[in-house]
Amino acid sequence: MDKKPVDKSRAGVTRRDFIKGMGSGAIGTAVLQPLLGQTIATRKGRVPVYDRKTITLTVNGRKTTVEVEANETLLDVLRDKLDLTGAKRVCDRGECGGCTVHLDGEPVYACMYLAIRADGRTIKTVEGLAEGDKLHPVQEAFIEKDGYQCGFCTPGFLMTTSAFLEKNPAPSRDEIRQALSGNLCRCGNYAKIYGAVDAAARKMRGA
Amino acid sequence: MIKKDFVDIGDSSRIYMEEARGQAGGTARPAKAAAAKPAEPAPEAKPPAYGLIGKATNRIDGRMVVTGQAKYTHDVKLKGMLIGKILRSPRAAAELVSIDLAPALAVPGVMAALKLAEGKVRYAGQQVAAVAALDERTAEKALGLIKVEYKPLPYVVDWEKARDAGAPQVREGKPNVEKINEYGRGDVAKGFAESDVIVEKTYRTGFEVHNPTETHGSVAVWEGDHLVVYDSTQNVHSVRDGLARVLKVPAANVTVIKNYMGGGFGSKLGVNDYTIAAANLARQAGRPVKVLLSRRDNAVCVGYRPSSSQTYKVGAKKDGTLTALQLTNMASGGVGSGDDVGEPAVDIYKCPNCKVFEETVYTNTGGSRAMRAPGHTQGDFGLEGVMDELAAALDMDPLDLRRKNYSTKNLGDTGIPYSSKGLDICYELGAKAIGWERRNRRPGEGTGDGPRRRGIGVATSIWYGAGVPGTLADIVLYPDMSVEVVCGTQDLGTGTRTHMAVVAAETLGLDPKDITIKIGNSDYPWAPGSGGSQTTPSVAPAVRDAALKAVERLKTVAAARLKIEAGDVVMADRRFSSKSDPARSAAFGDVYRDLRRETVFHGERGGMPMDQFAFNTFGAHFAEVEVNVETGRIRVIKYAAVQDSGQVVNRLTAESQVIGGITQGLSAGLFEERVMDDATGNPVNPNLRDYKIGTSLDIPEITVLFADVFDPRINNLGVKGLGEPARVPSSAAIANAVYNAIGVHVREIPMTPKRVLETLKRKEAAS
């Protein structure tokens, strides 16, 4: 769970809002001429602010290439360009966990992660959690224990839980509460979600 | 082009309450069966022994949700769809001098633009203009290029300042303070004169924002002269009617669709201004347009629970008998009306003399909207608080005081009898579940562990939730034995599809998974909005009615096949058989095949004798808390809730509803408060970081129980609503537990550490 929640103080809202706010789309360059040519740091070195780049992602087991702008978030690319709408845009600034996906097996807030930084990496969304028709034990447990109401936050909870249980297969109730604390459920069904996570852990342990 | 389509949402709470009480003239269809039937059957009637109803059934749409396939309005993507964005006023009051859309329209990729306001803006967040573009970023940037000239006007966002004589006038030609409710029975002066003890206290509740996870939004597309709108709404029919009215198109040419929704809690009931904007942008561009609001918008322009400042004066005899109850309330709902909070005071406890006077204060803030049990959560916090302070003044057990003033008729035992009321059972079961005997005998008496003090409190719930006569549902049987239930209701996230499938399967002798549910479309048979805890008690009886008719037909068809009388046919184990000669028997598949083509059965939720009986829901919540008197931090450690909502349809999802009610009440009681900034006229916490919502770290051990009281008069299943009854008393129960722990009542929610510490200082000053 060390990568989540995203460190807001350092990498967080201010810089991200700044980047996102600069915008581009059809008119970005026209509006923000003075910023042209500046660069931002990524995993693969610095890239120009307005660079469009074709990146390669392995999403739910399939390799795909997609052209992104350097300031596009992973969430927007998944939802708008790859039509994977399981991850939700709820707060759009790393406060609620509704957009949680796995990046190389680690849960990340996709709304706080620039797509260009994910170039060459492996992503799993809620659409890729089941294996064919066979649901992941976490998915089965959420159905059996009614660990949802409206279901809008559920993909985020499922991705957080599945990553958490890989690291901690036999969590205590307190560890479950801590692990889920980066995900908000406005319907207020946490009490049922604890039960679902606990049941999922038992299933995965074969207990 | 300026459209006069400004939708005043200010009165949504009041319309909502009228609908909840069954007084609605607008949306509810007059039911043929609504004419009062005789008050029989006998109240001791028992429900049939059900196989599915009342048991736990997993959600039939669970797989859709957990695999990410459930399509919410946010997820709708149509061919050629544009993204619409709305420009909102940053000023709380201003004269709109000019709006210039030309720079936005000049941007490549912008396909449409609209002016959405003229004259004056009355709150920050009011929509001013809109654009639709090929993508979101282009739309955002174009929005920034629209030139709006404002002439600033004086404004007031603080409701207490808005009451001042010299305060800026929010509504032209009308005062900022307006009466919203007045009620009286008996003679309170006489009642106070007869009392031995009088307690008078003021309780305050803050502004609570709905903040559903899915922000409000719509996708509009014109198919010729037919408008199709995907909307994140609690009421597809009222959105259809509203769009038809405002856009001046026939209602028959409008279809509103809502498949899945990420919460609403009352904020998504009627047609919205942004939906109209989406439809107009789509018309102008000739392409589908999607408008989604931002998280910030949720704090400025789509409502919140209004505040209250309630002064209760209550008189009682030494033995606890209430003699007079008086409530004066000042609410505030921005440019809309505040909630009237008097209902719990008027209704719950036996008291011959009662007087209520309520006013609202207008401010330059977005209008309030109905929020899960509008008025009741606020009123319950005040009423149940003063009942506990009265119990302390009388040196009485708070539960005994409530039982002493138990009513069996509405209006404080002066009106008509409740059709059924299991509140006494709720008290008994809840007290046992929490361990009521462990409470401090007098508030604040416990010694505690270091700075930590423990306490236990109770609060009572009353709500409506009887359902709406005239609700329609169809059942379609197919010769291949597939079964469809069609109803223009919608699922808020409570599991509506599943409860419909449970009722249909129960009646038809099938499994819930065999039933295909079609809801969330205004083209389907009429059902009320999903508000007022009305969905299940409206829809389930209509489905039952249709299913019973379907069974009758199947029995007739089976009788023909078996060459026996229809009255001799019994249904069991997926077969129709002769009662007199069990060897004559046909499998369901054969009988369904004999139907030859799909066959529709129309069901309707019948009426109830509302002139003879009051139909209400009840509940009692018990909380145990630990308060740190050094930090002021409250932790809820144990909670027991018992609801009387009549016949439960699905125990699994019903429990979740109650857990949600408790959790939201805990969150509102301890954390949630929208704060307005006087200097800018805008909220200072319009996001989920600064506006605090309870998380997984705040949840106590919860026990949920049902009183299982059967109401034979309310509908053909004895079903009542549940969503709001479970939310009404939760903040109040926690506040009373805090009172029991520390000996002073924190008379304002949210009970932040600061307010708890200030309250403790009040205790020191008094001692």
Coordinates of N, CA and C in Angstrom, one line a residue, chain B residues 262-413:
Chain B
G262 N -24.6 6.7 -9.4 CA -23.7 6.7 -8.2 C -24.2 7.6 -7.1
G263 N -25.3 7.3 -6.6 CA -25.9 8.0 -5.4 C -26.6 9.3 -5.8
G264 N -27.5 9.7 -4.9 CA -28.3 10.9 -5.2 C -28.7 11.6 -3.9
F265 N -29.2 10.8 -3.0 CA -29.6 11.2 -1.6 C -30.5 12.4 -1.6
G266 N -31.3 12.6 -2.7 CA -32.3 13.6 -2.7 C -31.9 14.8 -3.6
S267 N -30.6 14.8 -4.1 CA -30.1 15.9 -4.9 C -30.4 15.8 -6.3
K268 N -31.0 14.6 -6.7 CA -31.2 14.4 -8.2 C -32.6 14.0 -8.5
L269 N -33.6 14.8 -8.0 CA -35.0 14.4 -8.1 C -35.7 15.0 -9.3
G270 N -35.4 16.2 -9.6 CA -36.2 16.9 -10.7 C -35.3 17.2 -11.9
V271 N -35.9 17.9 -12.9 CA -35.1 18.3 -14.0 C -34.2 19.4 -13.6
N272 N -33.0 19.4 -14.1 CA -31.9 20.3 -13.7 C -31.6 21.3 -14.9
D273 N -31.1 22.5 -14.5 CA -30.7 23.5 -15.5 C -29.7 23.0 -16.5
Y274 N -28.7 22.2 -15.9 CA -27.6 21.7 -16.8 C -28.1 20.7 -17.8
T275 N -29.2 20.0 -17.5 CA -29.8 19.0 -18.4 C -30.5 19.7 -19.6
I276 N -31.1 20.8 -19.2 CA -31.7 21.7 -20.3 C -30.7 22.3 -21.1
A277 N -29.6 22.7 -20.5 CA -28.5 23.2 -21.3 C -27.9 22.2 -22.2
A278 N -27.8 20.9 -21.8 CA -27.3 19.9 -22.6 C -28.2 19.6 -23.8
A279 N -29.5 19.7 -23.6 CA -30.5 19.4 -24.6 C -30.4 20.6 -25.7
N280 N -30.2 21.8 -25.2 CA -30.1 23.0 -26.1 C -28.8 23.0 -26.9
L281 N -27.7 22.6 -26.2 CA -26.4 22.5 -26.9 C -26.5 21.5 -28.0
A282 N -27.2 20.3 -27.6 CA -27.3 19.2 -28.6 C -28.1 19.6 -29.8
R283 N -29.1 20.4 -29.5 CA -30.0 20.9 -30.6 C -29.2 21.8 -31.5
Q284 N -28.4 22.7 -30.9 CA -27.7 23.7 -31.7 C -26.6 23.0 -32.5
A285 N -25.9 22.0 -31.9 CA -24.8 21.4 -32.6 C -25.2 20.3 -33.5
G286 N -26.4 19.8 -33.3 CA -26.9 18.7 -34.1 C -26.2 17.4 -33.8
R287 N -25.6 17.3 -32.5 CA -24.9 16.1 -32.1 C -25.2 15.8 -30.7
P288 N -24.9 14.6 -30.2 CA -25.1 14.4 -28.8 C -24.2 15.2 -27.9
V289 N -24.6 15.6 -26.7 CA -23.8 16.4 -25.8 C -23.9 15.9 -24.4
K290 N -22.7 15.7 -23.8 CA -22.6 15.2 -22.5 C -22.1 16.4 -21.6
V291 N -22.9 16.6 -20.5 CA -22.5 17.6 -19.5 C -22.4 16.9 -18.2
L292 N -21.2 16.9 -17.6 CA -21.0 16.4 -16.3 C -20.6 17.5 -15.4
L293 N -21.2 17.6 -14.2 CA -20.7 18.6 -13.2 C -19.4 18.2 -12.5
S294 N -18.7 19.1 -12.0 CA -17.5 18.8 -11.3 C -17.8 18.6 -9.8
R295 N -16.8 18.1 -9.1 CA -17.0 17.9 -7.7 C -17.3 19.3 -7.0
R296 N -16.6 20.3 -7.5 CA -16.8 21.7 -6.9 C -18.3 22.1 -7.1
D297 N -18.8 21.8 -8.3 CA -20.2 22.1 -8.6 C -21.2 21.5 -7.5
N298 N -20.8 20.4 -7.0 CA -21.6 19.7 -6.0 C -21.8 20.6 -4.7
A299 N -20.9 21.4 -4.5 CA -20.9 22.3 -3.3 C -21.6 23.6 -3.6
V300 N -21.8 24.0 -4.8 CA -22.3 25.3 -5.1 C -23.7 25.3 -5.8
C301 N -24.1 24.3 -6.5 CA -25.3 24.5 -7.3 C -26.2 23.4 -7.4
V302 N -26.0 22.3 -6.7 CA -27.0 21.2 -6.7 C -27.5 20.8 -5.3
G303 N -27.5 21.8 -4.5 CA -28.2 21.6 -3.2 C -27.4 21.1 -2.1
Y304 N -28.0 21.0 -0.9 CA -27.4 20.6 0.4 C -28.6 20.6 1.4
R305 N -28.3 20.0 2.5 CA -29.3 20.0 3.6 C -29.3 21.4 4.3
P306 N -30.4 22.1 4.3 CA -30.3 23.4 4.9 C -30.0 23.4 6.4
S307 N -29.6 24.5 6.9 CA -29.3 24.6 8.4 C -30.5 24.8 9.2
S308 N -30.4 24.6 10.5 CA -31.5 24.9 11.4 C -31.0 25.5 12.7
S309 N -31.8 26.3 13.3 CA -31.5 26.7 14.7 C -32.9 26.6 15.4
Q310 N -33.0 25.6 16.2 CA -34.3 25.2 16.8 C -34.3 25.4 18.3
T311 N -35.2 26.2 18.7 CA -35.4 26.3 20.2 C -36.6 25.6 20.6
Y312 N -36.4 24.6 21.5 CA -37.5 23.8 22.1 C -37.7 24.3 23.5
K313 N -39.0 24.4 23.8 CA -39.4 24.6 25.2 C -40.4 23.5 25.5
V314 N -40.1 22.7 26.5 CA -40.9 21.5 26.8 C -41.2 21.5 28.3
G315 N -42.5 21.2 28.6 CA -43.0 21.1 29.9 C -43.5 19.7 30.2
A316 N -43.2 19.3 31.5 CA -43.6 17.9 31.9 C -44.0 17.9 33.3
K317 N -44.8 16.9 33.7 CA -45.1 16.6 35.1 C -43.9 15.8 35.7
K318 N -43.9 15.7 37.0 CA -42.8 15.0 37.7 C -42.6 13.6 37.2
D319 N -43.7 12.9 36.8 CA -43.6 11.5 36.3 C -43.2 11.4 34.8
G320 N -43.0 12.6 34.2 CA -42.5 12.6 32.8 C -43.6 12.8 31.8
T321 N -44.8 12.9 32.2 CA -45.9 13.2 31.3 C -45.7 14.6 30.6
L322 N -45.7 14.6 29.3 CA -45.5 15.9 28.6 C -46.8 16.7 28.7
T323 N -46.6 18.0 29.0 CA -47.8 18.9 29.0 C -47.8 19.9 27.9
A324 N -46.6 20.3 27.5 CA -46.5 21.3 26.4 C -45.2 21.1 25.7
L325 N -45.3 21.4 24.3 CA -44.1 21.3 23.5 C -44.1 22.4 22.5
Q326 N -43.1 23.3 22.6 CA -43.1 24.4 21.7 C -41.7 24.5 20.9
L327 N -41.8 24.7 19.6 CA -40.6 24.7 18.8 C -40.6 26.0 18.0
T328 N -39.5 26.7 18.0 CA -39.3 27.9 17.1 C -38.1 27.6 16.3
N329 N -38.2 27.6 15.0 CA -37.0 27.3 14.2 C -36.7 28.4 13.2
M330 N -35.4 28.6 13.0 CA -34.9 29.4 11.9 C -34.0 28.6 11.0
A331 N -34.5 28.4 9.8 CA -33.7 27.5 8.8 C -33.1 28.4 7.8
S332 N -32.2 27.9 7.0 CA -31.7 28.6 5.9 C -31.3 27.7 4.8
G333 N -31.8 28.0 3.6 CA -31.5 27.2 2.4 C -31.0 28.0 1.2
G334 N -30.3 29.1 1.5 CA -29.7 29.9 0.4 C -30.8 30.6 -0.4
V335 N -30.8 30.6 -1.7 CA -31.8 31.2 -2.5 C -33.1 30.4 -2.5
G336 N -33.0 29.2 -1.9 CA -34.2 28.3 -1.8 C -34.6 28.4 -0.3
S337 N -35.7 27.6 -0.1 CA -36.3 27.6 1.2 C -35.5 26.6 2.1
G338 N -35.5 26.9 3.4 CA -35.0 25.9 4.4 C -36.0 24.8 4.6
D339 N -35.7 23.8 5.3 CA -36.6 22.7 5.6 C -37.4 23.0 6.8
D340 N -38.7 22.6 6.8 CA -39.5 22.7 8.0 C -39.2 21.4 8.8
V341 N -38.8 21.6 10.1 CA -38.2 20.5 10.9 C -39.2 20.1 12.0
G342 N -40.4 20.6 11.9 CA -41.3 20.4 13.1 C -42.0 19.0 13.2
E343 N -41.9 18.3 12.1 CA -42.7 17.0 12.1 C -42.4 16.1 13.3
P344 N -41.2 15.8 13.6 CA -41.0 14.9 14.8 C -41.6 15.5 16.1
A345 N -41.5 16.8 16.3 CA -42.1 17.4 17.5 C -43.6 17.3 17.5
V346 N -44.2 17.5 16.3 CA -45.6 17.4 16.2 C -46.2 16.0 16.4
D347 N -45.4 15.0 16.0 CA -45.9 13.7 15.9 C -45.5 12.7 16.9
I348 N -44.2 12.6 17.2 CA -43.7 11.4 17.9 C -44.3 11.1 19.3
Y349 N -44.3 12.2 20.1 CA -44.7 11.9 21.5 C -46.1 12.5 21.8
K350 N -46.7 11.7 22.7 CA -48.1 12.1 23.2 C -48.0 13.4 23.9
C351 N -48.7 14.4 23.4 CA -48.6 15.7 24.1 C -49.8 16.5 23.6
P352 N -50.7 16.9 24.5 CA -52.0 17.6 24.0 C -51.7 19.0 23.5
N353 N -50.7 19.7 24.0 CA -50.4 21.1 23.7 C -49.1 21.2 22.9
C354 N -49.2 21.7 21.7 CA -48.0 21.8 20.8 C -48.1 23.0 19.9
K355 N -47.0 23.7 19.8 CA -47.0 24.9 18.9 C -45.6 24.9 18.2
V356 N -45.7 25.1 16.9 CA -44.5 25.2 16.1 C -44.6 26.4 15.2
F357 N -43.4 27.1 15.2 CA -43.3 28.3 14.3 C -42.0 28.3 13.6
E358 N -42.0 28.3 12.3 CA -40.7 28.2 11.6 C -40.5 29.2 10.5
E359 N -39.3 29.7 10.4 CA -39.0 30.7 9.4 C -37.8 30.2 8.6
T360 N -37.6 30.8 7.4 CA -36.4 30.5 6.7 C -35.7 31.9 6.4
V361 N -34.4 31.8 6.3 CA -33.6 33.0 5.9 C -33.0 32.8 4.5
Y362 N -33.2 33.7 3.6 CA -32.6 33.7 2.3 C -31.3 34.3 2.3
T363 N -30.3 33.6 1.6 CA -29.0 34.2 1.5 C -28.5 34.0 0.0
N364 N -27.4 34.7 -0.4 CA -26.9 34.6 -1.7 C -26.0 33.3 -1.8
T365 N -26.6 32.2 -1.6 CA -26.0 30.9 -1.7 C -26.9 30.0 -2.6
G366 N -26.3 29.0 -3.3 CA -27.1 28.1 -4.1 C -28.3 27.5 -3.2
G367 N -29.4 27.2 -3.9 CA -30.5 26.7 -3.2 C -30.3 25.3 -2.6
S368 N -31.0 25.1 -1.5 CA -30.9 23.8 -0.8 C -31.8 22.8 -1.6
R369 N -31.6 21.5 -1.4 CA -32.4 20.5 -1.9 C -32.8 19.5 -0.9
A370 N -33.8 18.7 -1.2 CA -34.1 17.6 -0.3 C -32.9 16.7 0.0
M371 N -32.6 16.4 1.2 CA -31.5 15.5 1.5 C -32.1 14.4 2.4
R372 N -31.9 13.2 2.1 CA -32.3 12.0 2.8 C -33.0 12.3 4.2
A373 N -34.3 12.2 4.2 CA -35.1 12.6 5.3 C -35.1 14.1 5.6
P374 N -35.4 14.9 4.6 CA -35.3 16.4 4.8 C -36.1 16.9 6.0
G375 N -35.6 17.7 6.8 CA -36.3 18.3 8.0 C -36.3 17.3 9.2
H376 N -36.4 16.1 8.9 CA -36.5 15.1 10.0 C -35.2 14.9 10.7
T377 N -34.1 14.8 9.9 CA -32.8 14.6 10.6 C -32.5 15.8 11.6
Q378 N -32.8 17.0 11.0 CA -32.5 18.2 11.8 C -33.5 18.2 13.1
G379 N -34.8 18.0 12.8 CA -35.8 18.1 13.9 C -35.6 17.0 14.9
D380 N -35.2 15.8 14.4 CA -34.9 14.7 15.4 C -33.7 15.0 16.3
F381 N -32.7 15.6 15.7 CA -31.5 16.0 16.6 C -32.0 17.0 17.7
G382 N -32.8 17.9 17.3 CA -33.3 18.9 18.4 C -34.2 18.3 19.3
L383 N -35.3 17.6 18.8 CA -36.3 17.0 19.7 C -35.7 16.0 20.6
E384 N -34.9 15.1 20.1 CA -34.4 14.0 20.9 C -33.3 14.5 21.9
G385 N -32.7 15.6 21.5 CA -31.8 16.3 22.5 C -32.5 16.8 23.7
V386 N -33.6 17.6 23.4 CA -34.3 18.2 24.5 C -35.0 17.1 25.3
M387 N -35.4 16.0 24.7 CA -36.0 14.9 25.5 C -35.0 14.4 26.5
D388 N -33.7 14.2 26.1 CA -32.7 13.7 27.0 C -32.4 14.7 28.1
E389 N -32.4 16.0 27.7 CA -32.1 17.0 28.8 C -33.3 17.1 29.7
L390 N -34.5 16.9 29.2 CA -35.7 16.8 30.1 C -35.6 15.6 31.0
A391 N -35.2 14.5 30.5 CA -35.0 13.3 31.3 C -34.0 13.5 32.4
A392 N -32.9 14.2 32.1 CA -32.0 14.5 33.2 C -32.6 15.5 34.2
A393 N -33.4 16.5 33.8 CA -34.0 17.4 34.7 C -35.0 16.7 35.6
L394 N -35.6 15.6 35.1 CA -36.6 14.8 35.9 C -35.9 13.7 36.6
D395 N -34.6 13.5 36.4 CA -33.9 12.4 36.9 C -34.5 11.0 36.5
M396 N -34.8 11.0 35.2 CA -35.5 9.8 34.7 C -34.7 9.1 33.6
D397 N -34.9 7.8 33.4 CA -34.2 7.1 32.3 C -34.8 7.6 31.0
P398 N -33.9 8.1 30.1 CA -34.4 8.6 28.8 C -35.4 7.7 28.1
L399 N -35.1 6.4 28.2 CA -36.0 5.5 27.5 C -37.4 5.4 28.2
D400 N -37.3 5.4 29.5 CA -38.6 5.5 30.2 C -39.4 6.7 29.9
L401 N -38.8 7.8 29.7 CA -39.5 9.1 29.4 C -40.1 8.9 28.0
R402 N -39.4 8.3 27.1 CA -40.0 8.1 25.8 C -41.2 7.1 25.8
R403 N -41.1 6.1 26.6 CA -42.2 5.1 26.7 C -43.3 5.7 27.4
K404 N -43.1 6.6 28.4 CA -44.1 7.2 29.2 C -45.0 8.0 28.2
N405 N -44.4 8.6 27.2 CA -45.2 9.5 26.3 C -45.4 8.8 24.9
Y406 N -45.5 7.5 24.9 CA -45.7 6.7 23.7 C -47.1 7.0 23.1
S407 N -47.2 7.1 21.8 CA -48.5 7.4 21.2 C -48.9 6.3 20.3
T408 N -50.2 6.2 20.1 CA -50.7 5.2 19.1 C -51.4 5.9 18.0
K409 N -51.6 7.2 18.2 CA -52.2 8.0 17.1 C -51.3 9.1 16.7
N410 N -51.4 9.6 15.4 CA -50.5 10.6 15.0 C -50.8 11.9 15.6
L411 N -50.1 13.0 15.3 CA -50.2 14.3 15.9 C -50.2 14.2 17.4
G412 N -49.2 13.5 17.9 CA -49.0 13.5 19.4 C -50.2 12.8 20.1
D413 N -50.7 11.8 19.5 CA -51.8 11.0 20.0 C -53.2 11.7 20.0

